[in-house]
Coordinates of C-alpha atoms in Angstrom, one line a residue:
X1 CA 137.5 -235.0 -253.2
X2 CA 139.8 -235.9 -250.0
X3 CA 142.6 -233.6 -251.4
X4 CA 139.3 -230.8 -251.8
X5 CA 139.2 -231.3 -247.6
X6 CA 142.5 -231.7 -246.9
X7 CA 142.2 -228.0 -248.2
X8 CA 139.6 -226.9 -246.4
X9 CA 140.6 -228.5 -243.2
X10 CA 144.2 -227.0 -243.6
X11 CA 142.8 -223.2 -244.3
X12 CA 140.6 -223.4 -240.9
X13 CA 143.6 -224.6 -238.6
X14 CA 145.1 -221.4 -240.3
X15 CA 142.6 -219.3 -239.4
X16 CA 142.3 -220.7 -235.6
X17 CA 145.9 -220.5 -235.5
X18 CA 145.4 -216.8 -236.5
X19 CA 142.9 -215.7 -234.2
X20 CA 144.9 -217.7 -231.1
X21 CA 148.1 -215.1 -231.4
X22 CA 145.3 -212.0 -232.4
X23 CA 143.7 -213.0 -228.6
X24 CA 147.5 -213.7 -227.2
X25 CA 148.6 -210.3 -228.5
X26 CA 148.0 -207.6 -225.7
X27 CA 146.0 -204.1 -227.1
X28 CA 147.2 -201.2 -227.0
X29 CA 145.7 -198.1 -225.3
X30 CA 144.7 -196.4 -228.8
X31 CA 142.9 -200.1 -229.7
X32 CA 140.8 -200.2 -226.0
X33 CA 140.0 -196.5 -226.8
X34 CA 138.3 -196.9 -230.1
X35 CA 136.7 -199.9 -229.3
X36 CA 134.7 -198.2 -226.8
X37 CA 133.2 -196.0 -229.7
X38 CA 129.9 -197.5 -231.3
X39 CA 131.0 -197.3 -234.6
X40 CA 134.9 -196.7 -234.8
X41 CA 135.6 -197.6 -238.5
X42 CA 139.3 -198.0 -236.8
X43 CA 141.6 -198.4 -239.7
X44 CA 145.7 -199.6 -239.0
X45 CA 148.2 -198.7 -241.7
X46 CA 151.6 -199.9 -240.3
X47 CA 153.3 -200.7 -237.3
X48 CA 151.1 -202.2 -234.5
X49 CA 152.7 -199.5 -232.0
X50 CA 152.5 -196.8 -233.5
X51 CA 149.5 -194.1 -233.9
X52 CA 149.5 -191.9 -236.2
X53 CA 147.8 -194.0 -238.5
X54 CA 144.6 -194.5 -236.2
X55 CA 141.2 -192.9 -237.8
X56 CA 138.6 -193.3 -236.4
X57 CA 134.9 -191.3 -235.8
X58 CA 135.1 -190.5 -232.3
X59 CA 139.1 -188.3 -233.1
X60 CA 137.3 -187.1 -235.9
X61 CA 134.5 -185.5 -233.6
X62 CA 137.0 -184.7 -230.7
X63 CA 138.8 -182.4 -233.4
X64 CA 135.2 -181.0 -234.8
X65 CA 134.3 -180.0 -230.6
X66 CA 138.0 -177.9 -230.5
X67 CA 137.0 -175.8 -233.2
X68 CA 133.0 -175.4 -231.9
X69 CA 131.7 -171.6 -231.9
X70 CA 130.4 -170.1 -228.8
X71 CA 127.0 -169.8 -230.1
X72 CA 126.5 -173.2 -230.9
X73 CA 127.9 -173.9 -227.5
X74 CA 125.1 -171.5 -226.2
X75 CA 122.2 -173.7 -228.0
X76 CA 123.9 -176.9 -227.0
X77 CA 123.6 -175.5 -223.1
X78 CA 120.1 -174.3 -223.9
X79 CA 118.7 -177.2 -225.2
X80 CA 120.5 -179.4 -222.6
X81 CA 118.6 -177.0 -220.1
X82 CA 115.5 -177.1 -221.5
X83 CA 115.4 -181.0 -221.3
X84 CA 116.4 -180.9 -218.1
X85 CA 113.5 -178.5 -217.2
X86 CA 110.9 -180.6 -219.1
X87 CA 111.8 -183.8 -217.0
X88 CA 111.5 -181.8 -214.0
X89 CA 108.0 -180.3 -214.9
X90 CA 107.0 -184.1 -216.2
X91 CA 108.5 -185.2 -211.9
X92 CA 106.7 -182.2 -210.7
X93 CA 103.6 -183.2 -212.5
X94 CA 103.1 -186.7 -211.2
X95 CA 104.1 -185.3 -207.5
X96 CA 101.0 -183.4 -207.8
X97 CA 98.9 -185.8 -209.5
X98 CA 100.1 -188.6 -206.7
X99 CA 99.7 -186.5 -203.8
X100 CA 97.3 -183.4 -204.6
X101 CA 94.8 -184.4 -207.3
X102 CA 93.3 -187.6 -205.4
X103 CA 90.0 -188.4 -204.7
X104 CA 91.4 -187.7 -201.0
X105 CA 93.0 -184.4 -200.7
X106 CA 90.7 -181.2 -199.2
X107 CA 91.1 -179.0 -202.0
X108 CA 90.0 -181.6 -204.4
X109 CA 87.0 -182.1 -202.8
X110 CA 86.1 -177.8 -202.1
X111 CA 87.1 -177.3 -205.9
X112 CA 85.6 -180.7 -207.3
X113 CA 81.9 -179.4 -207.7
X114 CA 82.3 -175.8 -208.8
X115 CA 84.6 -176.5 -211.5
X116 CA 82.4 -179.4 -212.6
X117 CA 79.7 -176.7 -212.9
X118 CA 81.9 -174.1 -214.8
X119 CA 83.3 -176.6 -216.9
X120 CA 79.4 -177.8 -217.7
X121 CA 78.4 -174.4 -218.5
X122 CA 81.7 -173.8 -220.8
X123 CA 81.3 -177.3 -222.6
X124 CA 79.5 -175.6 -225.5
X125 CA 82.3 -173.6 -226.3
X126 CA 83.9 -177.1 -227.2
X127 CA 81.7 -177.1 -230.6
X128 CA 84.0 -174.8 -232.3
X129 CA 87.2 -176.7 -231.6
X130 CA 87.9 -179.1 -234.4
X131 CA 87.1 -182.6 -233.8
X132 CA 90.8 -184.2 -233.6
X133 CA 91.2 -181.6 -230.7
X134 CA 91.4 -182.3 -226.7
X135 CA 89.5 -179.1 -225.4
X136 CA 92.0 -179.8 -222.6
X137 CA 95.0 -179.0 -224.1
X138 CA 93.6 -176.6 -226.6
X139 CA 91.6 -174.3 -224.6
X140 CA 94.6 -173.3 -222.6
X141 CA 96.9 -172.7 -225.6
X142 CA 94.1 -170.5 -226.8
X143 CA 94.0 -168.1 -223.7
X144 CA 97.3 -167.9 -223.6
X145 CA 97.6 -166.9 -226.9
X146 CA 95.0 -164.4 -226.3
X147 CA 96.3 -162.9 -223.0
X148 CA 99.3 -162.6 -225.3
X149 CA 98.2 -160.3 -228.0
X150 CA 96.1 -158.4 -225.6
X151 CA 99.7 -157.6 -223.8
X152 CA 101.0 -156.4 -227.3
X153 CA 98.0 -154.3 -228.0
X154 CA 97.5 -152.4 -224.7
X155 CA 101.3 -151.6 -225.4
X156 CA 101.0 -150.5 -228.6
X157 CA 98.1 -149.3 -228.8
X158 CA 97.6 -145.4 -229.8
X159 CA 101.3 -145.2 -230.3
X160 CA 103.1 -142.4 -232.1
X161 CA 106.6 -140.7 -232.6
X162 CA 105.6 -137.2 -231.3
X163 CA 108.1 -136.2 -229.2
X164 CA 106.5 -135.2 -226.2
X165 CA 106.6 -131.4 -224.9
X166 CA 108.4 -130.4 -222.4
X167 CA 107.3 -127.8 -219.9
X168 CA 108.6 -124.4 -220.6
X169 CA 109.9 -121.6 -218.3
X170 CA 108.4 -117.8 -218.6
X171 CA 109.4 -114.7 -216.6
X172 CA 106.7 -113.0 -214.3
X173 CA 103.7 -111.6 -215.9
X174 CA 101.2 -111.0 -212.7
X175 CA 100.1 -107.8 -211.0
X176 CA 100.6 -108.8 -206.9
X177 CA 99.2 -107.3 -203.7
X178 CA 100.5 -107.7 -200.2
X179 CA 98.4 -109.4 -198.1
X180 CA 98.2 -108.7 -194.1
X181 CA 100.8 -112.1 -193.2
X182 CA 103.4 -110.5 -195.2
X183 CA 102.1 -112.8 -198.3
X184 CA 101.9 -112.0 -202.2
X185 CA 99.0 -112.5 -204.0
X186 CA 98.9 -112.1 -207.7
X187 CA 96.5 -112.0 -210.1
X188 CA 95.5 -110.9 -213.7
X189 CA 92.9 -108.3 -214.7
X190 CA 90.3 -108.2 -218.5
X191 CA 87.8 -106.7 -219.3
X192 CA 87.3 -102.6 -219.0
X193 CA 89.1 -100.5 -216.5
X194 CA 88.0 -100.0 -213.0
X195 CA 86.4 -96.7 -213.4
X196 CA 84.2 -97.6 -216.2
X197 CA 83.5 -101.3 -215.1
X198 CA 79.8 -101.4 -215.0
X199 CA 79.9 -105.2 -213.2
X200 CA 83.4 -106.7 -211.1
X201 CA 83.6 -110.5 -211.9
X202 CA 86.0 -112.5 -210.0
X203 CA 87.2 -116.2 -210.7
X204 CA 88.8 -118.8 -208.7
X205 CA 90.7 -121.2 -210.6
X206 CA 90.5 -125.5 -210.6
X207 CA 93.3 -128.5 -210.0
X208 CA 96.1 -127.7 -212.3
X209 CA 95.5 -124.1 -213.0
X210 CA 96.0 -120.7 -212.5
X211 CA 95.0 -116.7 -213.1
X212 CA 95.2 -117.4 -216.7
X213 CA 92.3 -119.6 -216.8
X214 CA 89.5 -117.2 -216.1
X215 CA 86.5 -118.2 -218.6
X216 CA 88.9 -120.0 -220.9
X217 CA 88.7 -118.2 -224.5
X218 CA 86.3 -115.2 -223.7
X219 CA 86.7 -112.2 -226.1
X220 CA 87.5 -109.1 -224.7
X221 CA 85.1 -106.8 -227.1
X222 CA 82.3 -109.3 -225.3
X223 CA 83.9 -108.4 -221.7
X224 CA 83.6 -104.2 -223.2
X225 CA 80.4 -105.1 -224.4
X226 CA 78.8 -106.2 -220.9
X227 CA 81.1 -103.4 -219.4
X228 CA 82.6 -106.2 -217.4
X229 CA 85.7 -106.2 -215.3
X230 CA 86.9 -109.6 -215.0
X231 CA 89.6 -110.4 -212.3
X232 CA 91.4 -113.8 -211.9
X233 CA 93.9 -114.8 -209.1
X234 CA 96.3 -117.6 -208.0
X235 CA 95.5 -119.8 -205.0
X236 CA 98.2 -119.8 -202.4
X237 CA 101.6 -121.7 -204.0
X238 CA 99.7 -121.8 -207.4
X239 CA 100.9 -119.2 -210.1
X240 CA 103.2 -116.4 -208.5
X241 CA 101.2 -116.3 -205.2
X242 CA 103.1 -117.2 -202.2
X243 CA 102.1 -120.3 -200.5
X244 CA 99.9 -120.3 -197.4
X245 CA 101.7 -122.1 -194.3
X246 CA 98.0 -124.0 -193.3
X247 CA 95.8 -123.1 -195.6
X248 CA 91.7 -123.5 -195.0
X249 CA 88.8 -122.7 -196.5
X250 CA 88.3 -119.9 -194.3
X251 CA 92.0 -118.6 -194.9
X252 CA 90.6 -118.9 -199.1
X253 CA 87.9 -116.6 -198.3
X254 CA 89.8 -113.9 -196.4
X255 CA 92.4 -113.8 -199.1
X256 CA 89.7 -113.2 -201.9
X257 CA 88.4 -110.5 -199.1
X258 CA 92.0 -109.0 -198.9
X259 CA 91.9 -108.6 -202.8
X260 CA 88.6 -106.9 -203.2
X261 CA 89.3 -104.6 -200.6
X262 CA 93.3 -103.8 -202.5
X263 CA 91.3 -103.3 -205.8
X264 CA 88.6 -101.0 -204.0
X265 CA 86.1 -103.5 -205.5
X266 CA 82.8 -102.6 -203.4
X267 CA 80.6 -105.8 -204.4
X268 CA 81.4 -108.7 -207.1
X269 CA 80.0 -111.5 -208.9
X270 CA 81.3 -114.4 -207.7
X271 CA 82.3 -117.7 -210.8
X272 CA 83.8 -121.3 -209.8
X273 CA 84.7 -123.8 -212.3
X274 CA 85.1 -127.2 -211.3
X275 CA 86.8 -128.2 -208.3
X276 CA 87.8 -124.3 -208.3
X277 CA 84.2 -123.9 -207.1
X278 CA 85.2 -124.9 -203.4
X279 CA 86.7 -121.6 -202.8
X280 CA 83.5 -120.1 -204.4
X281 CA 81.6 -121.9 -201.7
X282 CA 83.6 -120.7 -198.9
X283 CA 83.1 -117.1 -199.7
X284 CA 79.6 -117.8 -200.2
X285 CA 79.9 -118.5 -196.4
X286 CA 82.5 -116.3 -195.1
X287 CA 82.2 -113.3 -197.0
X288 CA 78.3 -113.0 -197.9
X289 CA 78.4 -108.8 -197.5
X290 CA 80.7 -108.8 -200.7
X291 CA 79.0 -110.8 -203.1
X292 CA 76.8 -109.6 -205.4
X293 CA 76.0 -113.4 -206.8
X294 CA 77.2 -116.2 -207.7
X295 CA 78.0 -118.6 -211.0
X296 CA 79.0 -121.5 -210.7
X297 CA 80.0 -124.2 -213.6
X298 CA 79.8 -127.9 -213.2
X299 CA 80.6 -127.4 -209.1
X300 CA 82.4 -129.6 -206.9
X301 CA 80.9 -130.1 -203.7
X302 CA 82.7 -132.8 -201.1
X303 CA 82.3 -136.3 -202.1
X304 CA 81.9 -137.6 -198.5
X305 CA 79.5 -134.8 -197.8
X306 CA 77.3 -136.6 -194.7
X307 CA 74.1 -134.3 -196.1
X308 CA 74.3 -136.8 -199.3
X309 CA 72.2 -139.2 -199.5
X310 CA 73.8 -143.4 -200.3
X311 CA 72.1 -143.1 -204.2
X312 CA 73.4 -139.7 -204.6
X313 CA 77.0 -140.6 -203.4
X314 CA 77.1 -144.2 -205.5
X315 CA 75.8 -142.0 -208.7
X316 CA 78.9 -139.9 -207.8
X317 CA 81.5 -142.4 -207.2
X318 CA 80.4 -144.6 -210.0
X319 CA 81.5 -142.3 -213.1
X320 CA 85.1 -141.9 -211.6
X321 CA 87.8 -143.9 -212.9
X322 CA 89.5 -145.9 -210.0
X323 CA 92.3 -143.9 -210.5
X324 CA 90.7 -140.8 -209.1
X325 CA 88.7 -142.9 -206.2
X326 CA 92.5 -143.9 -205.2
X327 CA 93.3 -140.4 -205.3
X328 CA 90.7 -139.5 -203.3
X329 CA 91.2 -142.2 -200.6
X330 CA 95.0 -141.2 -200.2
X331 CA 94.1 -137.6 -199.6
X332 CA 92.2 -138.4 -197.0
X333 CA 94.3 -141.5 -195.3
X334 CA 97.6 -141.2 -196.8
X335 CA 98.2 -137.7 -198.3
X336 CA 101.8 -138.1 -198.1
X337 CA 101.7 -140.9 -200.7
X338 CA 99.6 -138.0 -203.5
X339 CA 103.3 -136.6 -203.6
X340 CA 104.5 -139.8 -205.7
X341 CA 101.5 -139.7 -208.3
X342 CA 102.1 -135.8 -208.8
X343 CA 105.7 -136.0 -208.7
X344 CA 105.5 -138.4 -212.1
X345 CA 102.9 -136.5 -213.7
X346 CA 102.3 -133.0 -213.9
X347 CA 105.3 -132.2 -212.0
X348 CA 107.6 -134.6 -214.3
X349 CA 108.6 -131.9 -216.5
X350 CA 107.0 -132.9 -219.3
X351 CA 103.4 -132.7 -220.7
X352 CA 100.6 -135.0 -221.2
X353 CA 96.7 -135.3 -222.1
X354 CA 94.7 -133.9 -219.6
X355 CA 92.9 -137.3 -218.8
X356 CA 96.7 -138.7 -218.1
X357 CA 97.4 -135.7 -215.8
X358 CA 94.3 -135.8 -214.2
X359 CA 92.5 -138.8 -213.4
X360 CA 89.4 -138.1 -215.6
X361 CA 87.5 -139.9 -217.6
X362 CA 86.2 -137.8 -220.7
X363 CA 82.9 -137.9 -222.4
X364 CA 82.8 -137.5 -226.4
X365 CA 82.0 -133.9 -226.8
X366 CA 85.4 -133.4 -224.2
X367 CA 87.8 -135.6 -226.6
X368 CA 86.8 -133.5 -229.1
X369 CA 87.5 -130.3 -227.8
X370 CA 90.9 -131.8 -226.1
X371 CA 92.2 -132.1 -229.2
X372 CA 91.5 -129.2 -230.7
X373 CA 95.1 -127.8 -231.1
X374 CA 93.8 -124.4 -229.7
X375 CA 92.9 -126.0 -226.5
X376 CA 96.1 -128.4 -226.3
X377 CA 98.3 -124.7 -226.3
X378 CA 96.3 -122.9 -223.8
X379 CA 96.3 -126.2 -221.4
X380 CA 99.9 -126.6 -221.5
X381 CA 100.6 -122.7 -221.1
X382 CA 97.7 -122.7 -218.2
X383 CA 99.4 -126.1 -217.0
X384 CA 103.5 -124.2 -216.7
X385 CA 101.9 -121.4 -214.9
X386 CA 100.2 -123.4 -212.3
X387 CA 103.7 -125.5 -212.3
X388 CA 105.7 -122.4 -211.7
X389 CA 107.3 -122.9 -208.1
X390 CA 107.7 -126.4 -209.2
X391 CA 106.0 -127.4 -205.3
X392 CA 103.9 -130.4 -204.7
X393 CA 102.5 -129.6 -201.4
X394 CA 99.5 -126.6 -202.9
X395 CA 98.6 -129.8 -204.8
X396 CA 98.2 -131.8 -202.0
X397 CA 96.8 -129.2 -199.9
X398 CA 94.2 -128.7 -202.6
X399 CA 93.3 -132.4 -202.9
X400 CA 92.9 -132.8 -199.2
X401 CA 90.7 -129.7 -198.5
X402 CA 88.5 -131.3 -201.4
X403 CA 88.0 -134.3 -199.4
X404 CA 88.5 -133.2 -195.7
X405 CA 85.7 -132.4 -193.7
X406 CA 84.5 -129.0 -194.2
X407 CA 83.7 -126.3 -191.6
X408 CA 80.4 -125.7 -193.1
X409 CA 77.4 -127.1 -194.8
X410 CA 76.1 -126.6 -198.6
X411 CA 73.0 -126.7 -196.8
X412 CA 74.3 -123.9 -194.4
X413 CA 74.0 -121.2 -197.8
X414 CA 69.8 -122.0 -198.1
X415 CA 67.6 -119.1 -197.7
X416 CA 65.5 -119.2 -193.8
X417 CA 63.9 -117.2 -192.2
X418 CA 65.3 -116.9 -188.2
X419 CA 62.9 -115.5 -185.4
X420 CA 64.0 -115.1 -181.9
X421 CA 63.4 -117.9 -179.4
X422 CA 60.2 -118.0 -177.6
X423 CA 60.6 -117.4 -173.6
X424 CA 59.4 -115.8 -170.6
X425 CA 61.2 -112.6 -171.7
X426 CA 58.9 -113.1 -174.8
X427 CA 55.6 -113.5 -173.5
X428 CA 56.7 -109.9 -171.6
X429 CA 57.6 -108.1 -174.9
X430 CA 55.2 -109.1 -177.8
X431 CA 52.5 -107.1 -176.6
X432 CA 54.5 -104.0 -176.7
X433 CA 56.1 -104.8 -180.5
X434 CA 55.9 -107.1 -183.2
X435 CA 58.4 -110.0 -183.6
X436 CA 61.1 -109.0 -185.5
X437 CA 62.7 -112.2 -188.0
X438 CA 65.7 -112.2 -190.3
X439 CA 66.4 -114.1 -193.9
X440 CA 69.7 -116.2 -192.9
X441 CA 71.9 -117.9 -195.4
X442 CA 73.5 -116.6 -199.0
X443 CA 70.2 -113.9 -200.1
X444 CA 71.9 -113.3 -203.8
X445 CA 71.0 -115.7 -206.8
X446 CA 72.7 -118.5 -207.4
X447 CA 73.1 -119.4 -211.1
X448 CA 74.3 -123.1 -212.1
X449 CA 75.5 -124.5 -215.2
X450 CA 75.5 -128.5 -215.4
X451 CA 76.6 -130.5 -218.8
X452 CA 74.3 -133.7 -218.7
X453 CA 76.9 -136.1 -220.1
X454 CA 79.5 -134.9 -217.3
X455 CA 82.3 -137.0 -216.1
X456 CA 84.6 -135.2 -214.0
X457 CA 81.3 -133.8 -211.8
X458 CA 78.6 -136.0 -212.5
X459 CA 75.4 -134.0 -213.0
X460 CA 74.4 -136.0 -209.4
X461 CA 76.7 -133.8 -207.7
X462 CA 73.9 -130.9 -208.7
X463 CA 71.1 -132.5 -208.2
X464 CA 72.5 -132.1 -204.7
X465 CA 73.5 -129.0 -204.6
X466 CA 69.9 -128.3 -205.6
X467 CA 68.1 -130.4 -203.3
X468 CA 69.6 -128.4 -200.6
X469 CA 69.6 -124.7 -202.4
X470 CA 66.5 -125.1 -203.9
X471 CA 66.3 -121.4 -204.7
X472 CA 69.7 -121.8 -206.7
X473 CA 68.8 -121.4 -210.6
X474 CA 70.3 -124.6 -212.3
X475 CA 70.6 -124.5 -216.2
X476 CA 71.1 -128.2 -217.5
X477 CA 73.1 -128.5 -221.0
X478 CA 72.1 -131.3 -222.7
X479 CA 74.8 -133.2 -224.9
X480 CA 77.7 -131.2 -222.9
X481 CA 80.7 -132.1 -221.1
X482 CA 82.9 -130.9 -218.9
X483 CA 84.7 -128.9 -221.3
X484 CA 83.0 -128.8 -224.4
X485 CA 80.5 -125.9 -223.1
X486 CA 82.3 -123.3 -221.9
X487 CA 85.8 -123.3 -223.2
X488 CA 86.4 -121.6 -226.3
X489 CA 82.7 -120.9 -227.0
X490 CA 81.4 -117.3 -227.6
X491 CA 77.9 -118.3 -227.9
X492 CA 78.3 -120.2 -224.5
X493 CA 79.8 -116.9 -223.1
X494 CA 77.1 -114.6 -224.2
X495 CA 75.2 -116.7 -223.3
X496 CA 76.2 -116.7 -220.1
X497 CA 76.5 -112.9 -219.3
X498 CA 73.2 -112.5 -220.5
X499 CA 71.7 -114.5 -218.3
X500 CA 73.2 -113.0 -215.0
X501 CA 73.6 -109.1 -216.4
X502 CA 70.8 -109.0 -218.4
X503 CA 70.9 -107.2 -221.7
X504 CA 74.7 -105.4 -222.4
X505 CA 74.5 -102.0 -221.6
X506 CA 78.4 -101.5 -222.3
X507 CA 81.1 -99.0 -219.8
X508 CA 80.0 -96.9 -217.6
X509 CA 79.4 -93.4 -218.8
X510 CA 80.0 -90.1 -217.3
X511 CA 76.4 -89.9 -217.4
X512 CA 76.0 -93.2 -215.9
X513 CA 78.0 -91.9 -212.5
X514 CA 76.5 -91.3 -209.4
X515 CA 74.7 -88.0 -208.9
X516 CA 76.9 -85.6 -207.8
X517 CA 76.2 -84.8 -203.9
X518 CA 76.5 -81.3 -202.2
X519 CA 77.3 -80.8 -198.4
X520 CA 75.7 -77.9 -196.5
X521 CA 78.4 -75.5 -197.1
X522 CA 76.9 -75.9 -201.1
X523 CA 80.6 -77.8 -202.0
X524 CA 80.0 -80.5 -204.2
X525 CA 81.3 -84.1 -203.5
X526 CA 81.1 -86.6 -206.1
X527 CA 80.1 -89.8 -205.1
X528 CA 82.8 -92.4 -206.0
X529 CA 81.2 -95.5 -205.6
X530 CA 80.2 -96.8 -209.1
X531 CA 77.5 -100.1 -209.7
X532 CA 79.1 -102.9 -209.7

């Protein structure tokens, strides 16, 4: 037993005498670098002094961070960034709570009630969360989520691989007269020929058009059959007409005067379509002695018109899209801006839907006809012509004198009956003649066509017009549009013709003509003014 802990007493001054030279022994640089490393595994084969035999965990992952690729540098930096933004949201959070959301601050205390109120009322909403759920956290995940695929959808949505059209270039088709400024004015005849035309028609065209609008899709035998002469023309800087330098209303009428007069037309029927019924209006006022009536199809009438009453203006403004109220309000504040909106539209150089050119909205029966392919090639030819001299300012022109103030009244057109003023002079005179009146205002018939379900000119806009013509003859179209009645339609057409010619009665005849006329000298002079 003592020679057992002799042993063992022997083997621990050994091991003490070891570790006393280990701690006397000074470490080398390599030794005070791996012990800094958690978990070196530091391994010595050989010398004391030399290095090449050192391994250890940290080299290994020095050597591994040489040969690192750039993208899993990228993540590294990403994820090093997205920490540090997380902290900072966390320190930006418990700034707000400590400082903003206390029981102290002003906005608490506004906000504090109605959102306890909202948050009442939306409480229910927290039955359909599941029970393990803070409606807290959830809800807000939820909408964003939402607001998310909405994004996705209103990009998507309605999304083909058509290429879209582009807007083509033809040579000059139009027949032109000069007008007394040194202007051209061109326009486009159907129908039968001067000398056999048994009624003159003449059309002024709407936003975005030109001469080859007319009555969109009428048949010529049905033009031969009324023995109509139909005449189109293009509005100032529209189409191959020259532009006007300050075009009016007025300055509208006495070009449509200028033309009649060119074309030896004696009397004509008057048609405006849409917004293209302004000009219609104007000679209506201006130019009475020429017209022999009037049609008019869904008309536009001023929107700020004072004679309107507020119901009939809010039933007006409230079927526009905001789009067109903007338009509307630019053209008369800031027409200068309208140049920007047409410039990426309709003047692009490209083509679109006519509710993406215009700012429309379209009722059912007009997406259906929009589409018809028939349609979609005579817009777009109709659309290059009116493009032709590639100008914006006709456009803006237009648009403003839709808006603007105009020199006369609807109201102005109604049939009344003027007597002179009674005076002194008066009381002198009636006992040696009768008081002599006159019928003032448009004295022809006024014919209306109004599509109930009407967007672009809400049937209010006639109800107007008719409260201040009431002896204008209004036909309303149930289940109609904008479109849908009178483009492409031949019933619609004959309809039409019918109404305002009567029955057809076909070309004048040489039996039709005048009577031929004899002076005294027994010559005979053939009268050359045919019915129109």
């Amino acid at each position: 037993m003592e020679v057992g802990r002799s042993k063992s007493w022997t083997e621990d001054v050994r091991r003490s005498k070891s570790w006393t030279e280990d701690v006397r022994r000074s470490k080398t640089w390599t030794e005070e670098l791996a012990s800094l490393v958690e978990d070196t595994g530091v391994r010595y084969i050989g010398d004391d002094e030399t290095t090449g035999g050192l391994s250890t965990t940290a080299f290994d992952l020095t050597s591994e961070l040489g040969s690192e690729s750039l993208k899993d540098q990228m993540k590294g930096f990403a994820k090093a960034w997205g920490e540090i933004v997380i902290e900072l949201g966390k320190g930006c959070k418990d700034v707000v709570q400590q400082s903003v959301l206390t029981d102290d601050c002003y906005i608490v205390k506004k906000v504090r009630g109605p959102c306890g109120i909202i948050a009442g009322k939306l409480s229910v909403l927290n039955e359909f969360l599941p029970e393990d759920r803070d409606p807290v956290l959830a809800w807000p995940v939820i909408l964003s989520v939402f607001l998310v695929t909405l994004a996705v959808l209103c990009v998507n949505i309605k999304h083909d691989n058509m290429p879209v059209p582009l807007v083509q270039a033809h040579a000059p088709s139009a027949r032109r007269i000069l007008l007394p400024d040194g202007r051209n004015m061109s326009y486009h005849e159907q129908g039968v020929f001067a000398n056999k035309a048994r009624y003159s028609l003449v059309a002024t065209h709407s936003f975005l058009s030109s001469r080859l609008a007319g009555i969109p899709g009428i048949k010529l035998s049905l033009l031969e059959e009324f023995g109509v002469r139909l005449i189109t023309y293009d509005l100032p800087g529209f189409g191959e007409s020259d532009p006007h330098p300050n075009r009016t209303l007025q300055s509208s009428a006495m070009d449509l005067l200028f033309l009649a007069d060119a074309l030896k037309i004696d009397k004509f029927w008057m048609f405006g379509y849409s917004s293209g019924a302004m000009h219609s209006w104007a000679a209506l006022k201006y130019i009475p002695h020429k017209i022999a009536g009037a049609v008019m199809f869904a008309p536009m009438v001023n929107p700020y018109d004072p004679g309107m009453t507020k119901e009939e203006k809010l039933g007006i403004w409230e079927k526009w899209t905001r789009k067109k109220k903007l338009n509307y309000y630019l053209a008369r504040r800031f027409p200068r801006i309208l140049r920007l909106f047409y410039r990426r539209t309709f003047l692009s150089g490209k083509h679109g839907p006519i509710d993406k050119w215009l700012p429309i909205s379209l009722a059912e029966q007009d997406k259906v006809v929009t589409k018809d392919p028939l349609f979609i090639k005579f817009w777009q030819r109709d659309v290059e012509e009116s493009i032709r001299q590639g100008n914006m300012k006709p456009f803006v022109e237009e648009t403003v004198l839709q808006v603007s103030n105009w020199p006369f009244s609807i109201a102005a057109l109604q049939v009344q009956k003027k007597c002179p003023e009674k005076g002194l002079f008066h009381w002198f005179k009636f006992l040696s003649e009768e008081e002599e009146c006159e019928l003032t205002g448009f004295l022809e018939p006024i014919h209306i066509w109004q599509g109930m379900e009407d967007l672009v000119v809400p049937p209010v806009m006639t109800d107007y017009v008719t409260r201040v013509l009431p002896n204008a003859i209004v036909h309303k179209l149930p289940n109609q549009g904008h479109f849908s009645y009178l483009y492409f339609c031949d019933e619609c057409h004959r309809e039409i013709l019918s109404t305002i010619f009567g029955g057809p009665h076909g070309p004048v005849e040489i039996n039709d003509q005048a009577p031929i006329v004899y002076d005294d000298d027994g010559q005979s002079q053939p009268s050359s003014i045919l019915p129109n």
